[in-house]
PDB file of C-alpha atoms in Angstrom:
ATOM      1  CA  MET A   1      -3.820 -11.933  10.320  1.00 71.00           C
ATOM      2  CA  THR A   2      -2.928 -14.460   7.616  1.00 80.00           C
ATOM      3  CA  PRO A   3      -4.658 -14.502   4.211  1.00 75.00           C
ATOM      4  CA  SER A   4      -6.604 -17.594   5.350  1.00 79.00           C
ATOM      5  CA  ASP A   5      -8.140 -15.547   8.177  1.00 87.00           C
ATOM      6  CA  GLU A   6      -9.450 -12.755   5.920  1.00 91.00           C
ATOM      7  CA  ILE A   7     -13.257 -12.592   6.136  1.00 95.00           C
ATOM      8  CA  LEU A   8     -15.134 -12.879   2.835  1.00 96.00           C
ATOM      9  CA  ASP A   9     -18.747 -12.392   1.868  1.00 97.00           C
ATOM     10  CA  ILE A  10     -20.269 -15.686   0.735  1.00 97.00           C
ATOM     11  CA  VAL A  11     -22.669 -15.177  -2.180  1.00 97.00           C
ATOM     12  CA  ASP A  12     -25.336 -17.138  -4.011  1.00 96.00           C
ATOM     13  CA  GLU A  13     -25.722 -17.817  -7.738  1.00 94.00           C
ATOM     14  CA  ASN A  14     -27.129 -14.273  -8.159  1.00 96.00           C
ATOM     15  CA  ASP A  15     -24.158 -12.632  -6.389  1.00 97.00           C
ATOM     16  CA  GLU A  16     -26.270 -11.784  -3.323  1.00 97.00           C
ATOM     17  CA  VAL A  17     -24.534 -12.012   0.080  1.00 97.00           C
ATOM     18  CA  ILE A  18     -25.806 -14.983   2.091  1.00 97.00           C
ATOM     19  CA  GLY A  19     -23.152 -15.131   4.820  1.00 96.00           C
ATOM     20  CA  GLN A  20     -19.503 -14.673   5.695  1.00 97.00           C
ATOM     21  CA  ALA A  21     -16.570 -17.024   6.251  1.00 96.00           C
ATOM     22  CA  PRO A  22     -12.796 -16.896   6.654  1.00 95.00           C
ATOM     23  CA  ARG A  23     -10.979 -17.223   3.332  1.00 92.00           C
ATOM     24  CA  GLY A  24      -9.363 -20.526   4.293  1.00 90.00           C
ATOM     25  CA  GLU A  25     -12.746 -22.044   5.126  1.00 93.00           C
ATOM     26  CA  ALA A  26     -14.324 -20.645   1.944  1.00 92.00           C
ATOM     27  CA  THR A  27     -11.530 -22.215  -0.094  1.00 88.00           C
ATOM     28  CA  ALA A  28     -11.594 -25.569   1.729  1.00 89.00           C
ATOM     29  CA  ARG A  29     -15.388 -25.883   1.485  1.00 93.00           C
ATOM     30  CA  GLY A  30     -15.724 -24.459  -2.029  1.00 91.00           C
ATOM     31  CA  LEU A  31     -17.964 -21.614  -0.845  1.00 95.00           C
ATOM     32  CA  ARG A  32     -18.863 -19.087  -3.538  1.00 96.00           C
ATOM     33  CA  HIS A  33     -17.360 -15.637  -2.931  1.00 97.00           C
ATOM     34  CA  ARG A  34     -16.202 -12.644  -4.978  1.00 98.00           C
ATOM     35  CA  CYS A  35     -12.964 -11.955  -6.890  1.00 97.00           C
ATOM     36  CA  VAL A  36     -11.559  -9.245  -9.126  1.00 98.00           C
ATOM     37  CA  PHE A  37      -9.380  -9.640 -12.215  1.00 98.00           C
ATOM     38  CA  ILE A  38      -7.530  -6.561 -13.457  1.00 98.00           C
ATOM     39  CA  GLU A  39      -5.711  -6.486 -16.786  1.00 98.00           C
ATOM     40  CA  ALA A  40      -2.830  -4.041 -16.252  1.00 98.00           C
ATOM     41  CA  ARG A  41      -1.116  -2.607 -19.321  1.00 98.00           C
ATOM     42  CA  ASP A  42       1.963  -0.387 -19.382  1.00 97.00           C
ATOM     43  CA  ALA A  43       2.361   2.834 -21.399  1.00 96.00           C
ATOM     44  CA  GLY A  44       3.289   0.733 -24.445  1.00 97.00           C
ATOM     45  CA  GLY A  45       0.120  -1.355 -24.201  1.00 97.00           C
ATOM     46  CA  ARG A  46       1.876  -4.504 -22.984  1.00 98.00           C
ATOM     47  CA  VAL A  47       0.124  -6.782 -20.465  1.00 98.00           C
ATOM     48  CA  PHE A  48       1.531  -7.405 -16.978  1.00 98.00           C
ATOM     49  CA  VAL A  49       2.059 -11.180 -16.668  1.00 98.00           C
ATOM     50  CA  HIS A  50       3.346 -12.911 -13.571  1.00 97.00           C
ATOM     51  CA  ARG A  51       3.957 -16.271 -11.934  1.00 97.00           C
ATOM     52  CA  ARG A  52       2.344 -16.689  -8.553  1.00 95.00           C
ATOM     53  CA  THR A  53       4.447 -17.646  -5.559  1.00 94.00           C
ATOM     54  CA  PRO A  54       4.465 -21.291  -4.404  1.00 95.00           C
ATOM     55  CA  THR A  55       2.882 -20.209  -1.094  1.00 90.00           C
ATOM     56  CA  LYS A  56      -0.377 -19.003  -2.660  1.00 86.00           C
ATOM     57  CA  LEU A  57      -3.503 -20.654  -1.213  1.00 79.00           C
ATOM     58  CA  VAL A  58      -5.051 -21.236  -4.650  1.00 81.00           C
ATOM     59  CA  PHE A  59      -3.172 -22.090  -7.878  1.00 89.00           C
ATOM     60  CA  PRO A  60       0.389 -21.760  -6.498  1.00 94.00           C
ATOM     61  CA  SER A  61       3.269 -21.283  -8.973  1.00 96.00           C
ATOM     62  CA  ARG A  62       0.915 -20.769 -11.914  1.00 97.00           C
ATOM     63  CA  TYR A  63       1.115 -17.931 -14.418  1.00 98.00           C
ATOM     64  CA  ASP A  64      -1.556 -15.224 -14.616  1.00 97.00           C
ATOM     65  CA  MET A  65      -2.276 -12.357 -17.013  1.00 98.00           C
ATOM     66  CA  PHE A  66      -4.338 -10.528 -14.406  1.00 97.00           C
ATOM     67  CA  VAL A  67      -3.604  -8.986 -11.044  1.00 96.00           C
ATOM     68  CA  GLY A  68      -6.374  -9.265  -8.514  1.00 94.00           C
ATOM     69  CA  GLY A  69      -7.777 -11.391  -5.770  1.00 92.00           C
ATOM     70  CA  VAL A  70     -10.649 -11.819  -3.388  1.00 94.00           C
ATOM     71  CA  VAL A  71     -13.108  -9.114  -2.429  1.00 97.00           C
ATOM     72  CA  GLY A  72     -13.172  -8.668   1.343  1.00 96.00           C
ATOM     73  CA  ALA A  73     -16.386  -8.733   3.394  1.00 96.00           C
ATOM     74  CA  GLY A  74     -18.263  -5.468   2.913  1.00 96.00           C
ATOM     75  CA  GLU A  75     -15.869  -4.299   0.184  1.00 97.00           C
ATOM     76  CA  SER A  76     -17.138  -3.319  -3.281  1.00 97.00           C
ATOM     77  CA  TYR A  77     -15.719  -4.827  -6.457  1.00 98.00           C
ATOM     78  CA  ASP A  78     -14.370  -1.384  -7.433  1.00 98.00           C
ATOM     79  CA  GLU A  79     -12.620  -0.905  -4.075  1.00 98.00           C
ATOM     80  CA  ALA A  80     -11.097  -4.382  -4.274  1.00 98.00           C
ATOM     81  CA  ALA A  81      -9.923  -3.830  -7.863  1.00 98.00           C
ATOM     82  CA  LEU A  82      -7.954  -0.697  -6.974  1.00 98.00           C
ATOM     83  CA  ARG A  83      -6.595  -2.190  -3.733  1.00 96.00           C
ATOM     84  CA  GLU A  84      -5.516  -5.466  -5.340  1.00 95.00           C
ATOM     85  CA  ALA A  85      -3.966  -3.784  -8.404  1.00 96.00           C
ATOM     86  CA  GLU A  86      -1.909  -1.402  -6.270  1.00 96.00           C
ATOM     87  CA  GLU A  87      -0.859  -4.175  -3.869  1.00 93.00           C
ATOM     88  CA  GLU A  88       0.218  -6.681  -6.501  1.00 93.00           C
ATOM     89  CA  LEU A  89       1.896  -4.133  -8.778  1.00 96.00           C
ATOM     90  CA  GLY A  90       3.529  -2.411  -5.800  1.00 95.00           C
ATOM     91  CA  VAL A  91       2.375   1.075  -6.793  1.00 96.00           C
ATOM     92  CA  SER A  92       0.244   3.835  -5.318  1.00 96.00           C
ATOM     93  CA  GLY A  93      -1.739   6.473  -7.164  1.00 95.00           C
ATOM     94  CA  LEU A  94      -2.954   4.086  -9.862  1.00 96.00           C
ATOM     95  CA  PRO A  95      -5.989   5.337 -11.826  1.00 96.00           C
ATOM     96  CA  GLU A  96      -9.229   3.616 -10.875  1.00 97.00           C
ATOM     97  CA  PRO A  97      -9.543   0.384 -12.860  1.00 98.00           C
ATOM     98  CA  GLU A  98     -12.316   0.449 -15.473  1.00 98.00           C
ATOM     99  CA  PRO A  99     -15.012  -2.215 -14.919  1.00 98.00           C
ATOM    100  CA  LEU A 100     -15.730  -4.311 -18.018  1.00 98.00           C
ATOM    101  CA  PHE A 101     -18.000  -7.252 -17.105  1.00 98.00           C
ATOM    102  CA  ARG A 102     -18.788  -9.937 -14.513  1.00 97.00           C
ATOM    103  CA  PHE A 103     -19.131 -13.688 -14.770  1.00 97.00           C
ATOM    104  CA  LEU A 104     -19.563 -16.688 -12.510  1.00 96.00           C
ATOM    105  CA  TYR A 105     -16.455 -18.886 -12.463  1.00 95.00           C
ATOM    106  CA  ALA A 106     -16.862 -22.526 -11.448  1.00 92.00           C
ATOM    107  CA  GLY A 107     -14.175 -25.160 -11.773  1.00 86.00           C
ATOM    108  CA  ALA A 108     -12.043 -27.681  -9.892  1.00 77.00           C
ATOM    109  CA  GLY A 109     -13.891 -27.285  -6.575  1.00 81.00           C
ATOM    110  CA  HIS A 110     -13.804 -23.467  -6.705  1.00 86.00           C
ATOM    111  CA  THR A 111     -16.533 -20.982  -7.544  1.00 92.00           C
ATOM    112  CA  TRP A 112     -16.628 -17.205  -7.394  1.00 94.00           C
ATOM    113  CA  TRP A 113     -18.300 -14.213  -8.938  1.00 97.00           C
ATOM    114  CA  SER A 114     -15.633 -12.503 -10.985  1.00 97.00           C
ATOM    115  CA  ALA A 115     -15.455  -8.840 -11.972  1.00 98.00           C
ATOM    116  CA  VAL A 116     -13.044  -8.064 -14.809  1.00 98.00           C
ATOM    117  CA  TYR A 117     -11.340  -4.655 -15.089  1.00 98.00           C
ATOM    118  CA  GLN A 118      -8.640  -2.951 -17.093  1.00 98.00           C
ATOM    119  CA  VAL A 119      -6.146  -0.297 -16.001  1.00 98.00           C
ATOM    120  CA  ARG A 120      -3.190   1.543 -17.496  1.00 98.00           C
ATOM    121  CA  CYS A 121      -0.139   1.449 -15.219  1.00 97.00           C
ATOM    122  CA  GLU A 122       2.467   3.958 -16.313  1.00 94.00           C
ATOM    123  CA  LEU A 123       4.237   3.834 -12.942  1.00 93.00           C
ATOM    124  CA  PRO A 124       7.327   1.675 -12.318  1.00 95.00           C
ATOM    125  CA  VAL A 125       6.101  -1.580 -10.780  1.00 96.00           C
ATOM    126  CA  VAL A 126       7.580  -3.265  -7.719  1.00 96.00           C
ATOM    127  CA  PRO A 127       5.415  -6.393  -7.449  1.00 95.00           C
ATOM    128  CA  GLN A 128       4.436  -7.720  -4.042  1.00 87.00           C
ATOM    129  CA  ALA A 129       7.014 -10.417  -3.169  1.00 90.00           C
ATOM    130  CA  GLU A 130       4.444 -12.518  -1.251  1.00 87.00           C
ATOM    131  CA  GLU A 131       2.249 -12.711  -4.363  1.00 86.00           C
ATOM    132  CA  VAL A 132       4.554 -12.505  -7.388  1.00 93.00           C
ATOM    133  CA  ALA A 133       7.556 -14.795  -8.021  1.00 95.00           C
ATOM    134  CA  TRP A 134       8.324 -13.464 -11.539  1.00 97.00           C
ATOM    135  CA  HIS A 135       6.850 -10.788 -13.789  1.00 97.00           C
ATOM    136  CA  ALA A 136       7.164  -9.100 -17.178  1.00 97.00           C
ATOM    137  CA  PHE A 137       5.121  -6.937 -19.505  1.00 98.00           C
ATOM    138  CA  LEU A 138       4.334  -8.939 -22.662  1.00 98.00           C
ATOM    139  CA  ASP A 139       2.838  -7.750 -25.913  1.00 97.00           C
ATOM    140  CA  ASP A 140      -0.358  -9.474 -27.050  1.00 96.00           C
ATOM    141  CA  GLY A 141       1.455 -11.730 -29.528  1.00 96.00           C
ATOM    142  CA  GLU A 142       3.934 -12.968 -26.916  1.00 97.00           C
ATOM    143  CA  LEU A 143       1.121 -13.587 -24.433  1.00 97.00           C
ATOM    144  CA  GLU A 144      -0.796 -15.617 -27.007  1.00 96.00           C
ATOM    145  CA  ARG A 145       2.327 -17.694 -27.777  1.00 97.00           C
ATOM    146  CA  ARG A 146       2.822 -18.470 -24.075  1.00 97.00           C
ATOM    147  CA  LEU A 147      -0.754 -19.685 -23.537  1.00 96.00           C
ATOM    148  CA  GLY A 148       0.099 -23.180 -24.734  1.00 92.00           C
ATOM    149  CA  GLU A 149       3.530 -23.308 -23.082  1.00 96.00           C
ATOM    150  CA  TRP A 150       3.060 -22.156 -19.491  1.00 97.00           C
ATOM    151  CA  ALA A 151       0.857 -23.519 -16.675  1.00 97.00           C
ATOM    152  CA  TRP A 152      -1.809 -20.824 -16.207  1.00 97.00           C
ATOM    153  CA  VAL A 153      -4.367 -20.259 -13.463  1.00 95.00           C
ATOM    154  CA  PRO A 154      -7.643 -21.723 -14.797  1.00 94.00           C
ATOM    155  CA  ASP A 155      -9.811 -18.820 -13.627  1.00 94.00           C
ATOM    156  CA  GLY A 156      -7.478 -16.341 -15.322  1.00 95.00           C
ATOM    157  CA  LEU A 157      -7.643 -18.321 -18.561  1.00 96.00           C
ATOM    158  CA  GLU A 158     -11.442 -18.239 -18.378  1.00 96.00           C
ATOM    159  CA  ALA A 159     -11.423 -14.480 -17.686  1.00 97.00           C
ATOM    160  CA  TYR A 160      -8.968 -13.963 -20.569  1.00 98.00           C
ATOM    161  CA  ARG A 161     -11.153 -15.994 -22.961  1.00 97.00           C
ATOM    162  CA  ARG A 162     -14.199 -13.953 -21.970  1.00 97.00           C
ATOM    163  CA  LEU A 163     -12.245 -10.696 -22.259  1.00 98.00           C
ATOM    164  CA  ARG A 164     -11.244 -11.539 -25.837  1.00 96.00           C
ATOM    165  CA  GLU A 165     -14.905 -12.297 -26.638  1.00 96.00           C
ATOM    166  CA  PHE A 166     -16.012  -9.060 -24.931  1.00 96.00           C
ATOM    167  CA  ARG A 167     -13.581  -7.015 -27.014  1.00 95.00           C
ATOM    168  CA  SER A 168     -14.525  -8.715 -30.301  1.00 94.00           C
ATOM    169  CA  VAL A 169     -18.198  -7.718 -30.036  1.00 82.00           C
TER     170      VAL A 169
END
């Protein structure tokens, strides 16, 4: 099965399931579905940052400060957060990511309910080659400096903006 064939729950503006569709169809038609964003920090508190591969269905070759992805049909946000974090970081035995907040992302023909998490990853990472073209752990100052220099995924930038607001309250 290719990523485009993965079945997703399609949701309404209240995050209630109203149907299902293959990922490729959901993307092509702009159908609202669910995604998870996990901020992964190493033992030193640095953030895992990566550049997506050019083969990604959405936002290829862009930088992201979150690991994550779509929530499969029938899967909970929490289940997807742990699965996606372990897959993208290339680890097993990661602590369960801590849920922080949810928001509705809408932009550039895409819309999804987004659940934002944080997790500490003290394991050596071996990022998933199909997902991650480059990676590094950056301290907060370096990440902030790169925001204006690198081409970032727009949904990740929105999640990052909201995360900063969430933490400043």
